[in-house]
């Protein structure tokens, strides 16, 4: 199985901060990666697909980049509603595998 | 809009079986696969398997082989996931999601396995 190593596992940030989360794949997954946001007790919501495409309806402060084995999710200016857990997912090779998640907390 | 609505929370005894439903709306059900994942308390997401809504072809995670069954009913746009021989380790929130890229998710079904 492809291993997805996500970092950091948690971070504290203030409203307005720029936040960057990274996922590293154990082998080349091309652009077959999505980023998701999950709030407590809620289903995950896809933010980014194909590594860098913004899901319809998602604010433009979210962006994704990368290809191959290194991927980044950036929140350009953190908003109060962005405090949540974020994770990546690769779907290049079965089985799909997930990053362990990054909990973004209020500083 | 695309929606996946799952059946409600369940409490099961060890050794029992579970059947979770996932009713789709807002798109052509037969045109997309359905994937099932679960999230145990304090743990990450775990892929359980996949079913082609149109062809009924399935692929299951090795961990669940022999104890999981995924089916679809195109007439009602509903997918089902059955898991047998439950243990406390199966206590989790179970999610269905559309497509291999997980573009839309159900709201989750909490399953508690306890004697």
XYZ file of N, CA and C in Angstrom:
666
model
N 0.835 -1.189 0.000
C 0.000 0.000 0.000
C 0.881 1.253 0.000
N 0.378 2.303 -0.636
C 1.105 3.569 -0.626
C 0.917 4.234 0.734
N 2.018 4.652 1.330
C 1.972 5.346 2.617
C 1.910 6.851 2.361
N 0.998 7.495 3.055
C 0.879 8.954 2.981
C 1.329 9.528 4.319
N 2.421 10.266 4.301
C 2.963 10.855 5.521
C 2.607 12.326 5.541
N 1.793 12.690 6.504
C 1.285 14.063 6.578
C 1.933 14.775 7.751
N 2.268 16.049 7.543
C 2.865 16.842 8.621
C 2.438 18.298 8.516
N 2.348 18.996 9.670
C 2.501 18.445 11.013
C 1.233 17.692 11.425
N 1.264 17.029 12.561
C 0.069 16.351 13.042
C -0.900 17.342 13.689
N -0.357 18.447 14.173
C -1.199 19.517 14.698
C -0.438 20.818 14.613
N -1.183 21.904 14.635
C -0.570 23.217 14.644
C -1.523 24.208 15.297
N -0.938 25.224 15.901
C -1.708 26.321 16.474
C -1.458 27.563 15.632
N -2.509 28.245 15.269
C -2.387 29.424 14.428
C -3.454 30.443 14.789
N -3.224 31.655 14.371
C -4.160 32.751 14.638
C -4.943 33.082 13.387
N -6.085 33.703 13.592
C -6.867 34.181 12.453
C -5.998 35.132 11.630
N -6.010 34.918 10.327
C -5.204 35.732 9.434
C -3.863 35.111 9.062
N -3.445 34.081 9.792
C -2.170 33.423 9.501
C -2.233 32.637 8.201
N -1.062 32.454 7.613
C -0.899 31.552 6.477
C -0.500 30.194 7.022
N -1.194 29.161 6.577
C -0.977 27.811 7.092
C -0.622 26.886 5.932
N 0.384 26.046 6.167
C 0.805 25.081 5.149
C 0.862 23.686 5.751
N 0.261 22.741 5.063
C 0.245 21.337 5.473
C 0.810 20.521 4.314
N 1.596 19.513 4.652
C 2.291 18.730 3.629
C 1.923 17.254 3.713
N 1.815 16.638 2.553
C 1.680 15.182 2.449
C 2.753 14.652 1.522
N 3.380 13.587 1.970
C 4.403 12.929 1.163
C 3.966 11.495 0.886
N 3.978 11.112 -0.387
C 3.588 9.750 -0.768
C 4.825 8.863 -0.875
N 4.662 7.598 -0.550
C 5.798 6.670 -0.572
C 6.191 6.262 -1.989
N 5.342 6.586 -2.958
C 5.707 6.405 -4.359
C 4.919 7.400 -5.208
N 5.302 7.497 -6.459
C 4.714 8.484 -7.365
C 3.210 8.246 -7.528
N 2.417 9.272 -7.191
C 0.965 9.174 -7.367
C 0.454 10.202 -8.373
N 1.389 10.771 -9.153
C 1.042 11.778 -10.162
C 0.268 12.926 -9.491
N -0.946 13.189 -9.965
C -1.754 14.255 -9.370
C -2.980 13.705 -8.655
N -2.958 12.411 -8.362
C -4.161 11.743 -7.855
C -4.300 11.900 -6.345
N -4.450 13.150 -5.927
C -4.503 13.464 -4.505
C -5.581 14.499 -4.233
N -6.299 14.280 -3.126
C -7.290 15.251 -2.680
C -6.986 15.699 -1.259
N -7.481 16.892 -0.939
C -7.391 17.421 0.426
C -8.802 17.587 0.978
N -8.961 17.232 2.242
C -10.270 17.233 2.870
C -10.216 17.962 4.207
N -11.356 18.537 4.565
C -11.537 19.179 5.856
C -12.593 18.402 6.626
N -12.312 18.160 7.893
C -13.310 17.493 8.729
C -13.461 18.218 10.054
N -14.692 18.557 10.382
C -14.993 19.164 11.668
C -15.597 18.104 12.584
N -15.475 18.272 13.903
C -15.941 17.243 14.839
C -17.387 16.835 14.602
N -17.604 15.543 14.505
C -18.949 15.013 14.324
C -19.529 15.185 12.939
N -18.727 15.659 12.009
C -19.209 15.906 10.648
C -18.467 15.038 9.645
N -19.079 14.840 8.491
C -18.411 14.112 7.418
C -17.315 14.973 6.809
N -16.280 14.348 6.297
C -15.249 15.116 5.580
C -15.836 15.825 4.365
N -15.179 16.917 4.015
C -15.569 17.730 2.857
C -14.338 17.909 1.985
N -14.490 17.618 0.696
C -13.332 17.779 -0.194
C -13.112 19.247 -0.523
N -11.867 19.677 -0.396
C -11.482 21.056 -0.690
C -10.761 21.156 -2.039
N -9.873 20.226 -2.269
C -8.987 20.242 -3.432
C -9.019 18.860 -4.078
N -9.058 18.802 -5.392
C -8.935 17.529 -6.102
C -7.845 17.635 -7.162
N -7.380 16.490 -7.580
C -6.277 16.433 -8.556
C -5.134 17.360 -8.135
N -4.857 17.349 -6.871
C -3.723 18.036 -6.243
C -3.849 19.562 -6.161
N -4.465 20.185 -7.179
C -4.443 21.649 -7.198
C -5.743 22.287 -7.663
N -6.771 21.497 -7.936
C -8.041 22.066 -8.413
C -8.973 22.320 -7.233
N -9.525 23.519 -7.196
C -10.390 23.920 -6.093
C -11.798 23.368 -6.302
N -12.299 22.670 -5.303
C -13.662 22.154 -5.359
C -14.637 23.334 -5.446
N -15.672 23.178 -6.235
C -16.676 24.214 -6.380
C -17.257 24.611 -5.022
N -17.324 25.910 -4.777
C -17.905 26.401 -3.539
C -16.915 26.585 -2.405
N -15.699 26.133 -2.595
C -14.661 26.255 -1.558
C -13.969 27.613 -1.709
N -13.774 28.323 -0.604
C -13.150 29.651 -0.696
C -11.760 29.604 -1.332
N -11.436 30.670 -2.036
C -10.167 30.710 -2.778
C -8.946 30.847 -1.879
N -9.129 31.024 -0.570
C -7.971 31.053 0.328
C -7.336 29.665 0.467
N -8.068 28.646 0.052
C -7.511 27.288 0.039
C -6.849 27.029 -1.319
N -5.647 26.477 -1.298
C -4.992 26.096 -2.534
C -4.141 24.853 -2.304
N -3.942 24.118 -3.380
C -3.122 22.922 -3.322
C -2.065 22.959 -4.396
N -0.952 22.307 -4.118
C 0.110 22.233 -5.101
C 0.855 20.915 -4.942
N 1.679 20.633 -5.941
C 2.519 19.446 -5.886
C 2.141 18.405 -6.910
N 3.020 17.442 -7.066
C 2.786 16.288 -7.935
C 3.834 15.239 -7.613
N 3.542 14.020 -8.011
C 4.509 12.956 -7.757
C 4.432 12.448 -6.341
N 5.302 12.941 -5.477
C 5.334 12.461 -4.100
C 5.184 13.559 -3.053
N 5.236 14.815 -3.441
C 5.178 15.915 -2.474
C 4.011 16.838 -2.780
N 3.176 17.062 -1.770
C 1.967 17.851 -1.959
C 1.779 18.798 -0.787
N 1.162 19.937 -1.086
C 0.965 20.954 -0.068
C -0.434 21.523 -0.153
N -1.047 21.700 1.015
C -2.286 22.458 1.139
C -1.942 23.762 1.840
N -2.375 24.860 1.282
C -2.129 26.174 1.874
C -3.449 26.883 2.126
N -3.557 27.443 3.320
C -4.660 28.352 3.636
C -4.026 29.721 3.748
N -4.392 30.609 2.865
C -3.643 31.869 2.742
C -3.891 32.816 3.913
N -5.102 32.822 4.449
C -5.450 33.688 5.571
C -6.499 32.952 6.393
N -6.058 32.349 7.472
C -6.904 31.463 8.271
C -8.118 32.219 8.828
N -9.277 31.633 8.665
C -10.520 32.203 9.167
C -11.056 31.370 10.331
N -11.922 31.942 11.161
C -12.415 31.187 12.332
C -13.056 29.851 11.966
N -13.716 29.799 10.825
C -14.390 28.559 10.423
C -13.425 27.498 9.879
N -12.151 27.846 9.753
C -11.165 26.915 9.214
C -10.527 26.027 10.278
N -10.837 26.292 11.539
C -10.272 25.452 12.589
C -10.953 24.097 12.527
N -10.143 23.076 12.170
C -10.673 21.748 11.839
C -9.482 20.809 11.662
N -9.783 19.582 11.269
C -8.733 18.627 10.911
C -8.702 18.489 9.396
N -7.511 18.468 8.855
C -7.319 18.347 7.411
C -6.545 17.065 7.116
N -6.924 16.401 6.036
C -6.176 15.204 5.651
C -6.123 15.084 4.133
N -5.106 14.362 3.707
C -4.950 14.093 2.280
C -5.369 12.658 1.979
N -5.653 12.416 0.719
C -6.052 11.095 0.247
C -5.428 10.856 -1.117
N -4.777 9.703 -1.301
C -4.293 9.347 -2.638
C -5.219 8.286 -3.224
N -5.555 8.451 -4.496
C -6.400 7.467 -5.173
C -5.760 7.040 -6.493
N -4.448 7.104 -6.527
C -3.741 6.646 -7.720
C -3.688 5.130 -7.803
N -3.509 4.501 -6.659
C -3.312 3.054 -6.583
C -4.192 2.482 -5.482
N -4.864 1.356 -5.783
C -5.659 0.711 -4.743
C -4.747 -0.029 -3.761
N -5.086 0.004 -2.469
C -6.233 0.731 -1.915
C -5.947 2.214 -1.746
N -6.989 3.045 -1.789
C -6.788 4.457 -1.466
C -6.253 4.563 -0.046
N -5.367 5.501 0.189
C -4.809 5.668 1.516
C -4.820 7.134 1.916
N -4.892 7.335 3.225
C -5.088 8.651 3.799
C -3.875 9.089 4.604
N -3.654 10.392 4.633
C -2.746 10.941 5.616
C -3.378 10.843 6.997
N -2.569 10.960 8.024
C -3.065 10.791 9.394
C -3.811 12.012 9.917
N -3.743 13.116 9.198
C -4.506 14.292 9.580
C -3.668 15.348 10.273
N -4.085 16.587 10.107
C -3.480 17.739 10.783
C -4.593 18.500 11.471
N -4.503 18.608 12.771
C -5.500 19.365 13.526
C -5.038 20.805 13.627
N -5.835 21.711 13.104
C -5.521 23.141 13.138
C -6.312 23.754 14.290
N -5.578 24.257 15.266
C -6.200 24.791 16.470
C -5.947 26.289 16.591
N -6.759 26.918 17.419
C -6.639 28.362 17.629
C -5.496 28.631 18.593
N -4.618 29.566 18.205
C -3.523 29.970 19.101
C -4.080 30.936 20.138
N -28.598 18.919 -5.922
C -27.213 18.751 -5.512
C -26.976 17.302 -5.088
N -25.743 16.891 -5.202
C -25.393 15.516 -4.842
C -25.535 15.333 -3.331
N -26.238 14.270 -2.965
C -26.367 13.927 -1.543
C -26.254 12.422 -1.372
N -25.599 12.042 -0.290
C -25.552 10.646 0.137
C -26.077 10.629 1.571
N -27.188 9.934 1.783
C -27.811 9.905 3.100
C -27.748 8.487 3.646
N -27.094 8.353 4.790
C -26.880 7.033 5.368
C -27.916 6.701 6.425
N -28.033 5.428 6.722
C -28.942 4.969 7.759
C -28.411 5.377 9.134
N -29.269 5.232 10.131
C -28.977 5.753 11.456
C -28.049 4.892 12.290
N -27.684 5.466 13.441
C -26.753 4.802 14.355
C -27.294 3.459 14.811
N -26.352 2.559 15.094
C -26.725 1.209 15.520
C -25.859 0.770 16.685
N -26.460 -0.053 17.534
C -25.735 -0.729 18.608
C -25.863 -2.221 18.349
N -24.730 -2.897 18.319
C -24.720 -4.329 18.010
C -23.970 -5.109 19.084
N -24.362 -6.363 19.220
C -23.663 -7.278 20.126
C -22.504 -7.927 19.371
N -21.459 -8.285 20.078
C -20.363 -9.031 19.440
C -20.902 -10.284 18.770
N -20.397 -10.539 17.554
C -20.842 -11.689 16.795
C -21.979 -11.407 15.846
N -22.634 -10.278 16.035
C -23.756 -9.910 15.176
C -23.269 -9.391 13.834
N -24.233 -9.096 12.968
C -23.942 -8.501 11.661
C -24.535 -7.111 11.584
N -24.018 -6.353 10.644
C -24.390 -4.954 10.472
C -24.712 -4.721 9.007
N -25.714 -3.900 8.739
C -25.998 -3.489 7.362
C -26.280 -2.004 7.358
N -25.438 -1.254 6.672
C -25.582 0.194 6.570
C -26.007 0.537 5.145
N -26.962 1.439 5.024
C -27.403 1.872 3.702
C -26.920 3.283 3.401
N -26.860 3.583 2.123
C -26.350 4.880 1.641
C -27.190 5.235 0.417
N -28.148 6.143 0.606
C -29.067 6.504 -0.481
C -28.579 7.746 -1.192
N -28.410 7.626 -2.496
C -27.862 8.708 -3.304
C -28.963 9.494 -4.000
N -28.705 10.763 -4.199
C -29.611 11.599 -4.980
C -28.821 12.719 -5.620
N -29.412 13.327 -6.642
C -28.782 14.468 -7.283
C -27.820 14.129 -8.406
N -27.699 12.852 -8.738
C -26.842 12.450 -9.853
C -27.290 11.071 -10.341
N -26.742 10.644 -11.455
C -27.053 9.321 -11.997
C -26.282 8.269 -11.221
N -27.007 7.554 -10.375
C -26.379 6.614 -9.442
C -25.479 5.605 -10.159
N -25.955 5.097 -11.276
C -25.210 4.038 -11.965
C -23.912 4.534 -12.584
N -23.733 5.838 -12.641
C -22.561 6.387 -13.301
C -21.310 6.483 -12.438
N -21.444 6.158 -11.157
C -20.323 6.346 -10.239
C -20.174 5.144 -9.319
N -18.938 4.928 -8.877
C -18.667 3.923 -7.859
C -19.021 4.470 -6.485
N -19.198 3.554 -5.542
C -19.380 3.917 -4.142
C -18.273 3.254 -3.337
N -17.664 4.042 -2.491
C -16.590 3.555 -1.632
C -17.045 3.614 -0.181
N -16.570 2.649 0.607
C -16.884 2.631 2.039
C -15.592 2.735 2.836
N -15.619 3.609 3.833
C -14.490 3.754 4.746
C -15.045 3.797 6.161
N -14.168 3.620 7.134
C -14.602 3.765 8.516
C -13.547 4.514 9.317
N -13.994 5.068 10.441
C -13.112 5.845 11.308
C -13.404 5.437 12.741
N -12.486 4.668 13.328
C -12.630 4.269 14.723
C -12.288 5.450 15.628
N -12.829 5.462 16.846
C -12.573 6.594 17.753
C -11.083 6.878 17.906
N -10.708 8.121 17.645
C -9.320 8.524 17.821
C -8.371 8.021 16.754
N -8.906 7.428 15.705
C -8.073 6.873 14.639
C -8.339 7.568 13.313
N -7.495 7.272 12.354
C -7.661 7.810 11.020
C -8.675 7.023 10.212
N -8.783 7.384 8.955
C -9.741 6.749 8.067
C -9.167 5.460 7.478
N -10.025 4.472 7.354
C -9.619 3.145 6.871
C -10.531 2.738 5.713
N -9.943 2.480 4.571
C -10.707 2.067 3.392
C -11.168 0.631 3.541
N -12.453 0.393 3.300
C -13.013 -0.940 3.439
C -13.232 -1.627 2.098
N -13.619 -0.844 1.110
C -13.866 -1.462 -0.186
C -14.648 -0.541 -1.091
N -14.976 -1.076 -2.232
C -15.521 -0.284 -3.340
C -16.486 -1.133 -4.143
N -17.527 -0.512 -4.684
C -18.441 -1.225 -5.564
C -18.788 -0.344 -6.745
N -18.793 -0.939 -7.908
C -19.286 -0.250 -9.098
C -20.806 -0.286 -9.060
N -21.428 0.870 -8.995
C -22.885 0.916 -8.867
C -23.568 0.291 -10.077
N -22.939 0.411 -11.235
C -23.558 -0.095 -12.468
C -23.347 -1.594 -12.641
N -22.111 -2.041 -12.449
C -21.790 -3.437 -12.766
C -21.854 -4.349 -11.541
N -21.833 -3.736 -10.343
C -21.826 -4.557 -9.140
C -20.475 -5.161 -8.820
N -19.465 -4.834 -9.600
C -18.111 -5.328 -9.325
C -17.626 -4.736 -8.012
N -16.955 -5.567 -7.221
C -16.483 -5.114 -5.911
C -14.988 -5.364 -5.747
N -14.412 -4.622 -4.817
C -13.039 -4.842 -4.377
C -13.011 -4.519 -2.895
N -12.550 -5.479 -2.105
C -12.557 -5.306 -0.658
C -11.140 -5.259 -0.117
N -10.951 -4.489 0.948
C -9.667 -4.498 1.633
C -9.423 -5.892 2.188
N -8.187 -6.310 2.118
C -7.848 -7.670 2.548
C -8.279 -7.921 3.990
N -8.181 -6.887 4.811
C -8.527 -7.004 6.224
C -9.962 -7.466 6.429
N -10.844 -7.121 5.486
C -12.264 -7.397 5.654
C -12.754 -8.547 4.766
N -11.869 -9.105 3.969
C -12.250 -10.197 3.074
C -12.916 -11.321 3.860
N -14.048 -11.776 3.339
C -14.764 -12.874 3.965
C -15.799 -12.434 4.980
N -15.752 -11.159 5.347
C -16.692 -10.702 6.354
C -17.446 -9.460 5.931
N -17.128 -8.918 4.758
C -17.808 -7.728 4.259
C -18.474 -8.049 2.920
N -19.594 -7.407 2.680
C -20.285 -7.548 1.406
C -20.890 -6.199 1.038
N -20.618 -5.743 -0.163
C -21.169 -4.473 -0.643
C -22.074 -4.748 -1.831
N -23.227 -4.123 -1.811
C -24.203 -4.303 -2.880
C -24.826 -2.957 -3.225
N -25.518 -2.921 -4.352
C -26.268 -1.734 -4.732
C -27.634 -2.130 -5.253
N -28.577 -1.220 -5.142
C -29.909 -1.369 -5.713
C -30.135 -0.152 -6.595
N -29.950 -0.331 -7.890
C -30.055 0.805 -8.811
C -31.466 1.377 -8.813
N -32.466 0.541 -8.582
C -33.851 1.017 -8.634
C -34.146 2.051 -7.548
N -33.403 1.979 -6.441
C -33.611 2.931 -5.352
C -32.382 3.815 -5.121
N -31.387 3.697 -5.998
C -30.145 4.494 -5.880
C -29.517 4.346 -4.498
N -29.477 3.122 -4.035
C -28.982 2.867 -2.684
C -27.855 1.844 -2.704
N -26.825 2.130 -1.943
C -25.727 1.187 -1.739
C -25.813 0.646 -0.313
N -25.334 -0.581 -0.159
C -25.363 -1.239 1.140
C -24.000 -1.828 1.451
N -23.678 -1.785 2.741
C -22.455 -2.422 3.221
C -22.826 -3.304 4.398
N -22.529 -4.589 4.279
C -22.782 -5.540 5.360
C -21.457 -6.017 5.927
N -21.388 -6.065 7.241
C -20.195 -6.534 7.929
C -20.634 -7.553 8.982
N -20.034 -8.718 8.953
C -20.457 -9.785 9.852
C -19.417 -10.034 10.944
N -19.776 -10.894 11.887
C -18.880 -11.307 12.981
C -18.259 -10.107 13.690
N -19.109 -9.195 14.098
C -18.638 -7.947 14.695
C -17.927 -8.179 16.021
N -16.891 -7.380 16.243
C -16.205 -7.321 17.534
C -16.143 -5.867 17.971
N -15.653 -5.651 19.177
C -15.555 -4.284 19.677
C -14.645 -3.434 18.792
N -13.705 -4.067 18.100
C -12.817 -3.331 17.194
C -13.550 -2.737 15.993
N -14.775 -3.179 15.772
C -15.567 -2.641 14.665
C -16.371 -1.408 15.075
N -16.264 -1.006 16.320
C -16.901 0.242 16.751
C -16.259 1.405 16.006
N -17.056 2.135 15.263
C -16.515 3.173 14.381
C -17.664 3.951 13.752
N -17.309 5.038 13.100
C -18.237 5.712 12.204
C -17.948 5.208 10.798
N -18.977 4.749 10.133
C -18.865 4.206 8.783
C -19.384 5.250 7.795
N -18.602 5.484 6.752
C -18.968 6.460 5.729
C -19.042 5.802 4.352
N -19.999 6.233 3.560
C -19.952 5.959 2.132
C -19.496 7.245 1.437
N -18.895 7.089 0.308
C -18.435 8.243 -0.470
C -18.575 7.909 -1.945
N -18.768 8.938 -2.746
C -18.924 8.725 -4.180
C -17.578 8.739 -4.869
N -17.384 7.788 -5.739
C -16.239 7.783 -6.651
C -14.920 7.496 -5.932
N -13.955 7.065 -6.688
C -12.637 6.760 -6.136
C -11.971 8.008 -5.565
N -12.448 9.172 -5.999
C -11.850 10.408 -5.501
C -12.587 10.966 -4.282
N -13.611 10.287 -3.811
C -14.325 10.675 -2.584
C -14.872 12.095 -2.693
N -15.506 12.427 -3.804
C -15.911 13.822 -3.974
C -17.100 14.224 -3.105
N -17.955 13.286 -2.780
C -19.060 13.548 -1.862
C -19.165 12.396 -0.862
N -19.534 12.770 0.385
C -19.589 11.795 1.465
C -20.987 11.746 2.076
N -21.327 10.580 2.586
C -22.490 10.495 3.448
C -22.181 11.125 4.803
N -23.208 11.258 5.624
C -23.037 11.948 6.906
C -22.406 11.055 7.967
N -22.263 9.769 7.656
C -21.661 8.846 8.604
C -22.700 8.101 9.418
N -22.383 6.869 9.775
C -23.241 6.037 10.623
C -22.398 5.516 11.776
N -22.758 5.909 12.984
C -22.040 5.445 14.175
C -22.507 4.039 14.521
N -21.551 3.134 14.588
C -21.847 1.758 14.978
C -21.070 1.454 16.253
N -21.800 1.040 17.262
C -21.191 0.672 18.535
C -21.387 -0.823 18.745
N -20.291 -1.536 18.970
C -20.359 -2.975 19.232
C -20.020 -3.192 20.702
N -21.012 -3.653 21.436
C -20.822 -3.803 22.872
C -21.745 -4.872 23.407
N -21.228 -5.623 24.363
C -22.066 -6.651 24.980
C -22.945 -6.053 26.076
